[in-house]
Coordinates of N, CA and C in Angstrom, one line a residue:
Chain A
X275 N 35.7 -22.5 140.2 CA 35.3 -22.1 138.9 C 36.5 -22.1 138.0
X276 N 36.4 -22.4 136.8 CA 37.1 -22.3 135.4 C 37.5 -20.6 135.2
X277 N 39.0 -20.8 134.9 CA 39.8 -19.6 134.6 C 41.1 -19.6 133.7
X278 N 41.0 -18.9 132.6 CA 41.6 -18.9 131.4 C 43.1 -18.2 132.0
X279 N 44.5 -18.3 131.5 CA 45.4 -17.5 131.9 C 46.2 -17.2 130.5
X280 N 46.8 -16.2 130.1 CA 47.2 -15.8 128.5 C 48.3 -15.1 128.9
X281 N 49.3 -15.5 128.3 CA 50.6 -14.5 128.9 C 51.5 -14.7 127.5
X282 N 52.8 -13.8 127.6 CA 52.5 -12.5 128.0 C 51.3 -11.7 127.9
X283 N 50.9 -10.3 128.0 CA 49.7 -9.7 127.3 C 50.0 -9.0 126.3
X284 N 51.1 -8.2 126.3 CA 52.0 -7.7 125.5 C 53.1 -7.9 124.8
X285 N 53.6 -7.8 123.9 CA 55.5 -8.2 123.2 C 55.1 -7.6 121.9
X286 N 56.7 -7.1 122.0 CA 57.0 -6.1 120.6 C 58.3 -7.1 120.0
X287 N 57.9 -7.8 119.1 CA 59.3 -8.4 118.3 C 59.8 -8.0 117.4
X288 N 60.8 -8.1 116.9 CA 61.4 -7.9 115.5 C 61.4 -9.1 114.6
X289 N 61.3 -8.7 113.8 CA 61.1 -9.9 112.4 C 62.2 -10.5 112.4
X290 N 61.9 -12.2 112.3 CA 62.8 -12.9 112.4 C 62.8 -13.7 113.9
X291 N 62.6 -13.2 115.0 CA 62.5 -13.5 116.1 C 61.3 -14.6 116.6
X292 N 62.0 -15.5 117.3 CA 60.5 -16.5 117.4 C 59.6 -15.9 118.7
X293 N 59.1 -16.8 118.9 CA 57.9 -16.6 119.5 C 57.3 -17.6 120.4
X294 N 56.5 -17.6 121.6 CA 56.5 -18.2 122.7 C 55.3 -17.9 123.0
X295 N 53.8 -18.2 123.0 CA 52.8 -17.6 123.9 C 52.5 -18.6 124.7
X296 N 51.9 -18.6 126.1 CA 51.8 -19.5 126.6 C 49.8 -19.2 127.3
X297 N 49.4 -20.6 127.5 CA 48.1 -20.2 128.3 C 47.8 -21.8 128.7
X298 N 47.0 -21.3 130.3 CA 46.3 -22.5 131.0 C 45.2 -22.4 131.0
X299 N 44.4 -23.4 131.7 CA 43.1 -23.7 131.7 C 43.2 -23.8 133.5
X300 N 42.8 -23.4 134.6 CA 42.4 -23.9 135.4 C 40.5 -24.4 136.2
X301 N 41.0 -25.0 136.8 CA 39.6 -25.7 137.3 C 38.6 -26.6 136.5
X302 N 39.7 -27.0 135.6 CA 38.8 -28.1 134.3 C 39.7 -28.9 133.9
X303 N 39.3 -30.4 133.2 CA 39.8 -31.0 133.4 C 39.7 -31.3 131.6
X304 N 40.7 -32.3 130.6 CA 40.1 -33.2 129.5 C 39.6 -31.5 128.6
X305 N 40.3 -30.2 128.4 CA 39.1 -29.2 128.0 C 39.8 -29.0 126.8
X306 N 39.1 -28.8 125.2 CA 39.4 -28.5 123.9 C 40.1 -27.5 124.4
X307 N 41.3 -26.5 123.6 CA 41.9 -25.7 123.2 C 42.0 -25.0 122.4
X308 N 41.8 -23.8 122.2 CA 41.8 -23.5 120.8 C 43.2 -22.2 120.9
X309 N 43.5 -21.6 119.6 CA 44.4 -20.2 119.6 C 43.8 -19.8 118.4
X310 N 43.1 -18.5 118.7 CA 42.5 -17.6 117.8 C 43.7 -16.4 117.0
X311 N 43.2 -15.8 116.3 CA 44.1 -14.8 115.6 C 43.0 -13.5 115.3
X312 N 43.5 -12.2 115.9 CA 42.8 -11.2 115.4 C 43.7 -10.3 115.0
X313 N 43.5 -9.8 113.4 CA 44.1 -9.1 113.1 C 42.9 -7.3 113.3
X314 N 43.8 -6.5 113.4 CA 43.3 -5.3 113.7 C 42.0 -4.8 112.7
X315 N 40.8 -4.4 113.6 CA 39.5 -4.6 113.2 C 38.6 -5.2 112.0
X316 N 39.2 -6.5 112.4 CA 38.7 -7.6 112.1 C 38.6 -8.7 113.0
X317 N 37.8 -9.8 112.2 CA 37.1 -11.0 112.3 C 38.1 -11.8 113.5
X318 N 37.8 -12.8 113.6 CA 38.8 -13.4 114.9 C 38.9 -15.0 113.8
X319 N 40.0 -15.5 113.5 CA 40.8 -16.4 112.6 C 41.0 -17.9 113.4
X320 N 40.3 -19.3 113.7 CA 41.0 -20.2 114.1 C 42.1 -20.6 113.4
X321 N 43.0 -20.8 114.5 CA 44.4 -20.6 114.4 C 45.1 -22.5 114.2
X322 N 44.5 -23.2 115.5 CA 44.8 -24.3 116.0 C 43.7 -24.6 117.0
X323 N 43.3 -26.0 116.8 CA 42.9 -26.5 118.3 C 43.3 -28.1 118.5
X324 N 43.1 -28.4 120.0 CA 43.9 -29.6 120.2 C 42.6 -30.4 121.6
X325 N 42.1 -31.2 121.2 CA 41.1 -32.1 122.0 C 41.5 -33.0 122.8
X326 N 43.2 -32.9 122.6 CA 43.8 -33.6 124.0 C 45.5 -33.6 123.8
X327 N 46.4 -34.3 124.9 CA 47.7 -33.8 125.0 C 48.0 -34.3 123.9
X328 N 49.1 -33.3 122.9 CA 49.9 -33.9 122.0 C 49.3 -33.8 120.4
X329 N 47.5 -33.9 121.0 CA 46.8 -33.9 119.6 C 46.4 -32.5 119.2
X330 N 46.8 -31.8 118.1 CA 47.0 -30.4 117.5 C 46.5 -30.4 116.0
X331 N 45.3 -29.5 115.8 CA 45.0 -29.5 114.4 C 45.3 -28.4 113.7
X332 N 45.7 -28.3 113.0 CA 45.9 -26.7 112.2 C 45.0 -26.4 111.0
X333 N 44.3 -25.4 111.3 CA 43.1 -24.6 110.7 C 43.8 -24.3 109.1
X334 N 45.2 -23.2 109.5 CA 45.6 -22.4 108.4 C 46.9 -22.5 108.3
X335 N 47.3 -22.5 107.3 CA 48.6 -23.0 106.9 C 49.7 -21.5 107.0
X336 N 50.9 -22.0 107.6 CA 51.2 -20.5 108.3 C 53.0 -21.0 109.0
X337 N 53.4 -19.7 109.7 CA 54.8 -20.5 110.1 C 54.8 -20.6 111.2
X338 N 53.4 -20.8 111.8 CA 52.9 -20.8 113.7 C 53.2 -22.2 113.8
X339 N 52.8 -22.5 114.9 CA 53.1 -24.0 115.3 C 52.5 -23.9 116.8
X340 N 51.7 -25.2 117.3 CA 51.4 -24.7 118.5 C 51.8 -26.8 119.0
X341 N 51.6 -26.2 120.3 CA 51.9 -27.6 121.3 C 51.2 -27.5 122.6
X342 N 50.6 -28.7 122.5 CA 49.3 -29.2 124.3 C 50.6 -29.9 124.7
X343 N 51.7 -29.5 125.8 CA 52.7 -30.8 126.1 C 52.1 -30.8 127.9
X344 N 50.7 -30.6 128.5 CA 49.9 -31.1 129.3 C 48.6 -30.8 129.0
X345 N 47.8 -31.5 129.8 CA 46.4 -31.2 129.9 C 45.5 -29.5 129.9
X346 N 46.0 -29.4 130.5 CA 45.4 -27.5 130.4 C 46.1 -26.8 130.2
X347 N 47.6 -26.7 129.4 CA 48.8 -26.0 128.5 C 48.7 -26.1 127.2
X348 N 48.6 -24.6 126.7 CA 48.8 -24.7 125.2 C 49.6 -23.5 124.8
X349 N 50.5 -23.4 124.0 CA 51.3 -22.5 123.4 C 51.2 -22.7 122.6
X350 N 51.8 -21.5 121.5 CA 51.5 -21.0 120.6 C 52.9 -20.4 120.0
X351 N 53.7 -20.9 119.0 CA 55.2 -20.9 119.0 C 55.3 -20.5 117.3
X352 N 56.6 -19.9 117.1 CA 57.0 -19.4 115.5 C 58.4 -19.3 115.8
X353 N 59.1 -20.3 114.8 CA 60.6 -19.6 115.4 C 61.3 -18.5 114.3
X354 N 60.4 -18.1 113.4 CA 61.0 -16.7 112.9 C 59.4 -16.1 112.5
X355 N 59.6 -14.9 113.4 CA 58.0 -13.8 112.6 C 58.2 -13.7 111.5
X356 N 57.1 -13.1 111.2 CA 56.8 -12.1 110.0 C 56.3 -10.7 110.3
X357 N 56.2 -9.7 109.5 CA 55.4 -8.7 109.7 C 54.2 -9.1 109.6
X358 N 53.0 -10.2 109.2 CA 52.3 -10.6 108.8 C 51.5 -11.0 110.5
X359 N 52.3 -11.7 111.3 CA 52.1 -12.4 112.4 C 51.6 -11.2 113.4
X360 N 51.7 -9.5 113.4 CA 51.0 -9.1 114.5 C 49.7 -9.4 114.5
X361 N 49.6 -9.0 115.4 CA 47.7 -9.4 115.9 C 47.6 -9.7 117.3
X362 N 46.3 -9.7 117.4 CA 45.8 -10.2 118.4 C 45.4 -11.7 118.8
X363 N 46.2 -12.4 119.8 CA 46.2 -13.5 119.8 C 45.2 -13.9 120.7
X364 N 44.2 -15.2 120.8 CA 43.9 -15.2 121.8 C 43.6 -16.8 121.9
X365 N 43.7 -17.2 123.0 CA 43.6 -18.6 123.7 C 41.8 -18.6 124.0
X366 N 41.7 -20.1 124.0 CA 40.1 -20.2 124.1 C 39.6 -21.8 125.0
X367 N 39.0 -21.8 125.6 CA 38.8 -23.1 125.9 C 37.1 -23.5 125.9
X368 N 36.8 -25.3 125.8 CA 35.7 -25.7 126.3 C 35.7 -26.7 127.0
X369 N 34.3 -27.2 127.7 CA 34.7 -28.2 128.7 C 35.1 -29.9 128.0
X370 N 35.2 -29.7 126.5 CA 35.4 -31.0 125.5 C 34.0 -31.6 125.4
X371 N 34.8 -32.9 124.7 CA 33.9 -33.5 123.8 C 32.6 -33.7 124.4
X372 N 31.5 -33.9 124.0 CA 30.2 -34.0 124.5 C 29.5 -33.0 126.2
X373 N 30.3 -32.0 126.1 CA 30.4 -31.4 127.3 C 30.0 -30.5 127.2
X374 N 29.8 -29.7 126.0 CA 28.7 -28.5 126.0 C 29.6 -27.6 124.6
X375 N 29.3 -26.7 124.3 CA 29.4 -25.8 122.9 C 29.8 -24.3 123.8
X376 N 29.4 -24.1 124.7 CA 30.3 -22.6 125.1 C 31.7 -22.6 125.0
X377 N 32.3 -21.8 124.3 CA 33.7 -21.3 124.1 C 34.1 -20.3 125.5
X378 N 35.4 -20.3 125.8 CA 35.5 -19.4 126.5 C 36.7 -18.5 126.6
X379 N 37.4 -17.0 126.3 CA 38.3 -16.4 125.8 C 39.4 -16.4 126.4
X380 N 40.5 -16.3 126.7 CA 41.1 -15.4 127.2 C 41.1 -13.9 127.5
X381 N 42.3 -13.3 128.1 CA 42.3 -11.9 127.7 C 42.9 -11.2 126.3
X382 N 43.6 -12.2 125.9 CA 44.6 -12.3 124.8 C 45.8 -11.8 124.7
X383 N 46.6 -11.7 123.8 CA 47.9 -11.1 123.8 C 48.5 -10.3 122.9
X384 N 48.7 -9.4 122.8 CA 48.8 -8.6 121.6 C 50.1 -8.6 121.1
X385 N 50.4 -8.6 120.1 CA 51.7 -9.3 119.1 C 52.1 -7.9 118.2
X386 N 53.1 -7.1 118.4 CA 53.4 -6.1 117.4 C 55.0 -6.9 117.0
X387 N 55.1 -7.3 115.3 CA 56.0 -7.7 114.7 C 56.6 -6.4 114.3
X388 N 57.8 -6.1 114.8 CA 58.5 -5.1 114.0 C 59.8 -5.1 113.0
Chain B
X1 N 37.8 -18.5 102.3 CA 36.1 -18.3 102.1 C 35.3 -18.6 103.5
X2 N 34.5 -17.6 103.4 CA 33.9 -17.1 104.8 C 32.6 -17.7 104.6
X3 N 32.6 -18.3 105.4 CA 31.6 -19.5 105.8 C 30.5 -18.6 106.7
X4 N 30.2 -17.6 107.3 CA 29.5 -17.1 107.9 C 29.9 -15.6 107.9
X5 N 28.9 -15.1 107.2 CA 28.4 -13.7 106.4 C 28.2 -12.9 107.2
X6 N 28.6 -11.3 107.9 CA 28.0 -10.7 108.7 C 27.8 -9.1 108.3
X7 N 26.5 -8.9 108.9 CA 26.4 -7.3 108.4 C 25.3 -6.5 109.7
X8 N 25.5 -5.3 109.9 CA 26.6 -4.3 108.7 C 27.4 -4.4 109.7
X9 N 28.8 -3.8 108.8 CA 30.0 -4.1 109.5 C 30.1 -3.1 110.8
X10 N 29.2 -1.6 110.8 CA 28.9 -0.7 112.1 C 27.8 -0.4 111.7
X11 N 27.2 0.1 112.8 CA 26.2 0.7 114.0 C 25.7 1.5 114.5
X12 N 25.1 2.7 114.1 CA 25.1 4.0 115.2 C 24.1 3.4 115.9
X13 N 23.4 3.8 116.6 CA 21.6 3.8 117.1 C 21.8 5.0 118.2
X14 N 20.7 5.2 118.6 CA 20.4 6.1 119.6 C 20.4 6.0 121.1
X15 N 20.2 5.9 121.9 CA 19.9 5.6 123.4 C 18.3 5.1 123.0
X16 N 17.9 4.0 123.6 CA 16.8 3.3 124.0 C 16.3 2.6 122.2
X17 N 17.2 2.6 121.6 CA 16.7 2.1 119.9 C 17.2 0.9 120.0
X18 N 16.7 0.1 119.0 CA 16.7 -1.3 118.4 C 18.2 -1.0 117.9
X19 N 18.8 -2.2 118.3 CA 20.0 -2.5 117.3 C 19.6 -4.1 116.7
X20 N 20.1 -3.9 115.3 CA 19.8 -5.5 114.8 C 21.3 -5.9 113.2
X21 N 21.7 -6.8 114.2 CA 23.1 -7.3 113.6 C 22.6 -8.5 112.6
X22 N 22.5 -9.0 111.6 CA 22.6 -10.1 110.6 C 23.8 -11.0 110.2
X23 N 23.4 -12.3 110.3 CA 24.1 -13.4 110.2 C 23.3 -14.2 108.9
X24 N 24.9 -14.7 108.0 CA 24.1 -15.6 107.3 C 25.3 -17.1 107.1
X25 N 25.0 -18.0 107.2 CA 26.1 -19.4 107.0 C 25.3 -20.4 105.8
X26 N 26.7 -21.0 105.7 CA 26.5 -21.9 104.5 C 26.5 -23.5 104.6
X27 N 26.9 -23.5 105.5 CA 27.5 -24.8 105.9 C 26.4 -25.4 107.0
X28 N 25.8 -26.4 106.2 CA 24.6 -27.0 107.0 C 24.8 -28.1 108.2
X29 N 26.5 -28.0 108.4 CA 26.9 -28.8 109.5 C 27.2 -28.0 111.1
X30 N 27.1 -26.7 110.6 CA 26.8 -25.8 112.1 C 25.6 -26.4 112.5
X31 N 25.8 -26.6 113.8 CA 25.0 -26.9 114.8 C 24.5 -26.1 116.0
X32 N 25.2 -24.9 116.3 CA 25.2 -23.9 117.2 C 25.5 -23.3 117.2
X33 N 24.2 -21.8 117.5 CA 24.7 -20.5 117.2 C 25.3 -19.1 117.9
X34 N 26.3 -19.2 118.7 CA 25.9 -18.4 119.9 C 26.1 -16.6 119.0
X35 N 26.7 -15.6 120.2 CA 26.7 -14.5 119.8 C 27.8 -13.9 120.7
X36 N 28.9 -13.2 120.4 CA 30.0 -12.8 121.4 C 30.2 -11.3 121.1
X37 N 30.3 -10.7 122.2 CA 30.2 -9.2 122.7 C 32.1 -9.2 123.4
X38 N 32.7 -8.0 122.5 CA 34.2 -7.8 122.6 C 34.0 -6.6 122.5
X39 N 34.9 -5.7 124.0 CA 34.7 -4.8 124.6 C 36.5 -4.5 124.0
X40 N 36.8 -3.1 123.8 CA 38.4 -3.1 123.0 C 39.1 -3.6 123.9
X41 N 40.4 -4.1 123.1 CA 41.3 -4.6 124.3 C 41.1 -6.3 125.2
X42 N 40.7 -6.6 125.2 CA 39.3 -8.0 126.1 C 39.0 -8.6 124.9
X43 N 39.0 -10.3 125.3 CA 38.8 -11.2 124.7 C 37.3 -11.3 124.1
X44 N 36.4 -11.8 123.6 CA 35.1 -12.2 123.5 C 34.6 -12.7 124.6
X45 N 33.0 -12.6 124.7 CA 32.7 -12.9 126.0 C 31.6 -13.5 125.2
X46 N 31.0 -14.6 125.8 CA 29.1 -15.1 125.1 C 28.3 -14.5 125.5
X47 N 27.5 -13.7 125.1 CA 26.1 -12.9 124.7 C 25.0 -13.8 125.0
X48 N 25.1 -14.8 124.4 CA 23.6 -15.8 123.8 C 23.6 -16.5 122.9
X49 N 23.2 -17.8 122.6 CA 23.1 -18.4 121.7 C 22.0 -19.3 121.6
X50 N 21.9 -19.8 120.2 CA 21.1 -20.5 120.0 C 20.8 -21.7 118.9
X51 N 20.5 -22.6 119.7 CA 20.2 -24.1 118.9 C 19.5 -24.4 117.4
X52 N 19.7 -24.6 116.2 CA 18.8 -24.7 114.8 C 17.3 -25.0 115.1
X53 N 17.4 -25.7 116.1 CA 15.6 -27.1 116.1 C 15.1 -25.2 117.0
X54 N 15.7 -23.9 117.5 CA 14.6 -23.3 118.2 C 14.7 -21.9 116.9
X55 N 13.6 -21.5 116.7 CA 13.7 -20.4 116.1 C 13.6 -18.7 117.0
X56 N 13.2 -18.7 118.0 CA 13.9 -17.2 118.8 C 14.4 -17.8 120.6
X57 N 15.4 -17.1 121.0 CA 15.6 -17.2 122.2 C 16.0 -16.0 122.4
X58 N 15.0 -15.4 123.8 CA 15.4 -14.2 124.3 C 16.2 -14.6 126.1
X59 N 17.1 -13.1 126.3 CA 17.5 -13.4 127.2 C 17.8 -11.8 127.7
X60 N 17.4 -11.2 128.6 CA 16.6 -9.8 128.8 C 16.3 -8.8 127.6
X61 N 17.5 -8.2 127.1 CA 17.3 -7.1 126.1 C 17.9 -7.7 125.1
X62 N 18.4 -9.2 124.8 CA 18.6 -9.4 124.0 C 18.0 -10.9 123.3
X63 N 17.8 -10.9 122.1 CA 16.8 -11.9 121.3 C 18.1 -12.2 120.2
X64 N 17.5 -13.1 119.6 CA 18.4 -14.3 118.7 C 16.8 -14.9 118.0
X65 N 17.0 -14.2 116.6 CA 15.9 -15.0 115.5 C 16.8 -15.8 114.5
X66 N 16.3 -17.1 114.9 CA 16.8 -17.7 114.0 C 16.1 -18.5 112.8
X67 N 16.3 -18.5 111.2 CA 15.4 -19.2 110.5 C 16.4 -20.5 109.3
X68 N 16.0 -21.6 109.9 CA 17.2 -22.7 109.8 C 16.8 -22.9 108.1
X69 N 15.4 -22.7 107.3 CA 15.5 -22.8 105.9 C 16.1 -21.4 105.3
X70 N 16.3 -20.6 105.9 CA 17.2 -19.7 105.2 C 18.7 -19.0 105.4
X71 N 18.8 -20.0 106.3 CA 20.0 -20.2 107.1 C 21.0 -19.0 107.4
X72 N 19.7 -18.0 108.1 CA 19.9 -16.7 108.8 C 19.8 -16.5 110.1
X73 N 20.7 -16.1 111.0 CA 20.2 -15.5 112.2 C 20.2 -14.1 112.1
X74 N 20.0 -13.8 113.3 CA 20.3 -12.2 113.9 C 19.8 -12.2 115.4
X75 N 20.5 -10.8 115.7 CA 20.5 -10.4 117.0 C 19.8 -9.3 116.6
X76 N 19.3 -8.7 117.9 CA 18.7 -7.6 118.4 C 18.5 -7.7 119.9
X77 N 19.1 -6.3 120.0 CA 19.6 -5.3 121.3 C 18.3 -4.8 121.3
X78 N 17.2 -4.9 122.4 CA 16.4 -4.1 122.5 C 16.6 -2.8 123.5
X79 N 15.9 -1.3 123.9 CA 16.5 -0.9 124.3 C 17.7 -0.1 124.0
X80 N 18.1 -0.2 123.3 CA 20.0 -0.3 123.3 C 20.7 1.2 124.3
X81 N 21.6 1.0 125.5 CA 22.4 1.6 125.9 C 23.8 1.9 125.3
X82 N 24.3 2.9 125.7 CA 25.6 3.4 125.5 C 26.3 2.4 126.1
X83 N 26.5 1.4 127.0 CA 27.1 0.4 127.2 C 27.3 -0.7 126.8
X84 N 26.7 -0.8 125.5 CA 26.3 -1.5 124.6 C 27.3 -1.4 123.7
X85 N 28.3 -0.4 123.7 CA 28.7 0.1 122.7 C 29.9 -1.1 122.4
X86 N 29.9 -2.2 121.6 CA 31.3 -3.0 121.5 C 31.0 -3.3 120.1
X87 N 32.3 -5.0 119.9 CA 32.0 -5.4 118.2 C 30.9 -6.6 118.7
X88 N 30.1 -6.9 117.8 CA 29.4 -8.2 118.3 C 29.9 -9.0 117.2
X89 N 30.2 -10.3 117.3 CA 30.3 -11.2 116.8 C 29.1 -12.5 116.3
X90 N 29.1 -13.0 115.4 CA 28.1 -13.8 115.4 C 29.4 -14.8 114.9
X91 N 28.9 -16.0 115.2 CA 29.2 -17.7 114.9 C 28.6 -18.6 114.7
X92 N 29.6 -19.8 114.6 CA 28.7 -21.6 114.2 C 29.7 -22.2 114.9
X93 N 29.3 -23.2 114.9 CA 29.9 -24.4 115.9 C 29.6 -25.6 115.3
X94 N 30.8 -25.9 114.9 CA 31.3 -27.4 114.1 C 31.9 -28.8 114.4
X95 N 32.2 -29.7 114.0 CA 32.9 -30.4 114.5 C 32.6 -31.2 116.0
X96 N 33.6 -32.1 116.4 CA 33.7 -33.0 117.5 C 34.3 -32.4 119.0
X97 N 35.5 -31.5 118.0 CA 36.2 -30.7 119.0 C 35.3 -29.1 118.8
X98 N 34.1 -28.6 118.8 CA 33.4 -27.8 118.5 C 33.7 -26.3 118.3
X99 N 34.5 -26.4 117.4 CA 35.4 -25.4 117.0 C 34.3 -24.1 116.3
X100 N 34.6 -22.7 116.5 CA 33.8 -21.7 116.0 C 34.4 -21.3 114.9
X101 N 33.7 -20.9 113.7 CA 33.7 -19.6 112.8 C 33.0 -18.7 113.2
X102 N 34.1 -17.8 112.8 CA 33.1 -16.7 113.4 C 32.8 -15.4 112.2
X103 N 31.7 -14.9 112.5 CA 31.4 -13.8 111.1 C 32.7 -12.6 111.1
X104 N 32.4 -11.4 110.5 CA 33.8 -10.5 110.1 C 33.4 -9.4 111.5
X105 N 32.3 -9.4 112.1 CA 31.9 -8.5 113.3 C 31.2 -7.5 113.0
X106 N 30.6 -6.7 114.1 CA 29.9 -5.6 114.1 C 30.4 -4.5 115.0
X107 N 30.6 -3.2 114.4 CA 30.5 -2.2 115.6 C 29.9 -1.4 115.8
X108 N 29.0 -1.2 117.2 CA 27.9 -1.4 117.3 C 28.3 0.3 118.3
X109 N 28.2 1.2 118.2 CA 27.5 2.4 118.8 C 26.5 2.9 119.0
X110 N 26.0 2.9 120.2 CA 24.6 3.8 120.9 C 25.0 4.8 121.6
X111 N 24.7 5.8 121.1 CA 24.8 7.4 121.4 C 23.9 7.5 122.3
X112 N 24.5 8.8 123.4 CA 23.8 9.0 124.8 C 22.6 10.2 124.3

């Protein structure tokens, strides 16, 4: 079976400090990627997604930056926060192109910018 | 600009009452509609969805009416339990790489 992994879960940074999230895909192969943004009780924000290694689209214009540098690896990178950047991060995957429309979450990662 | 309208933003209902969440989109290139249930803390999980060409899909206590000329869905919790109690999300699904928008959410409480 297919299993999402989202790390850290937690990090407290200070402004100015970059940023590193990392997540896999296991038990699938060729699978879209996405990185979601939730800011506190609200809506959930496409962030980036990437339909194969290397290829990265950006939704929203921002000081994030993300990178597929394998097949079921994607991070999610800033090399200076903002107070703007906490939130709730989350990783997503599907089985790709012509493979079906179910999205599937991670657990996410919660981001407190200080 | 929010491409997919959601209301009401909360919920009370009772134990064994109807809950009913509304969705509305603008963008006639959604193709798919599912519905995601987020428990605090925990990612979204899929609920149920459904295709434009079907207008309801049920799936025990829960239904999905969909009306593709007025380019509305909704859900309904039939029943509704206190375990019910999360945000629901409604969405569309775009694109090649079938990327979601998703509406602003629901929080949805059913009292015991």
């Amino acid at each position: 079976s297919q299993t999402i992994h989202q790390w850290p879960a937690t990090l407290v940074q200070p402004v100015g400090s970059p940023l590193s999230l990392e997540c896999t895909v296991e038990g699938t192969s060729n699978p879209n990627l996405y990185w979601y943004r939730q800011a506190a009780g609200r809506g959930l924000q496409l962030l980036f997604y990437s339909i194969g290694i290397g290829q990265i689209s950006s939704e929203v214009p921002q000081n994030l930056s993300a990178s597929r540098p394998q097949d079921r690896q994607f991070i999610l990178s800033s090399k200076k926060l903002l107070l703007s950047d906490s939130g709730f991060y989350l990783c997503a995957w599907n089985k790709g192109r012509f493979a079906g429309n179910t999205i599937y979450f991670g657990e996410g990662s919660w981001l407190t910018v200080v | 600009q929010q491409q997919v309208k959601q209301s009401p933003q909360s919920l009370i209902v009772q134990k064994g009452g109807i809950s009913i969440i509304n969705c509305a989109y603008e963008n006639t290139a959604f193709d798919y509609f599912p519905w995601y249930q987020q428990f605090p803390g925990k990612g979204p999980a899929l609920l149920i969805a459904i295709r434009p060409d079907v207008s309801e899909k049920k799936e025990g206590r829960f239904t999905i009416s969909f009306n593709k000329s007025a380019k509305q869905f909704s859900l309904h919790i039939m029943d509704s339990q206190p375990g019910d109690s999360a945000t629901y999300f409604c969405a569309a699904t775009s694109g090649s790489a079938r990327q979601l928008t998703f509406g602003s959410g629901t929080q949805l409480t059913v009292l015991p």
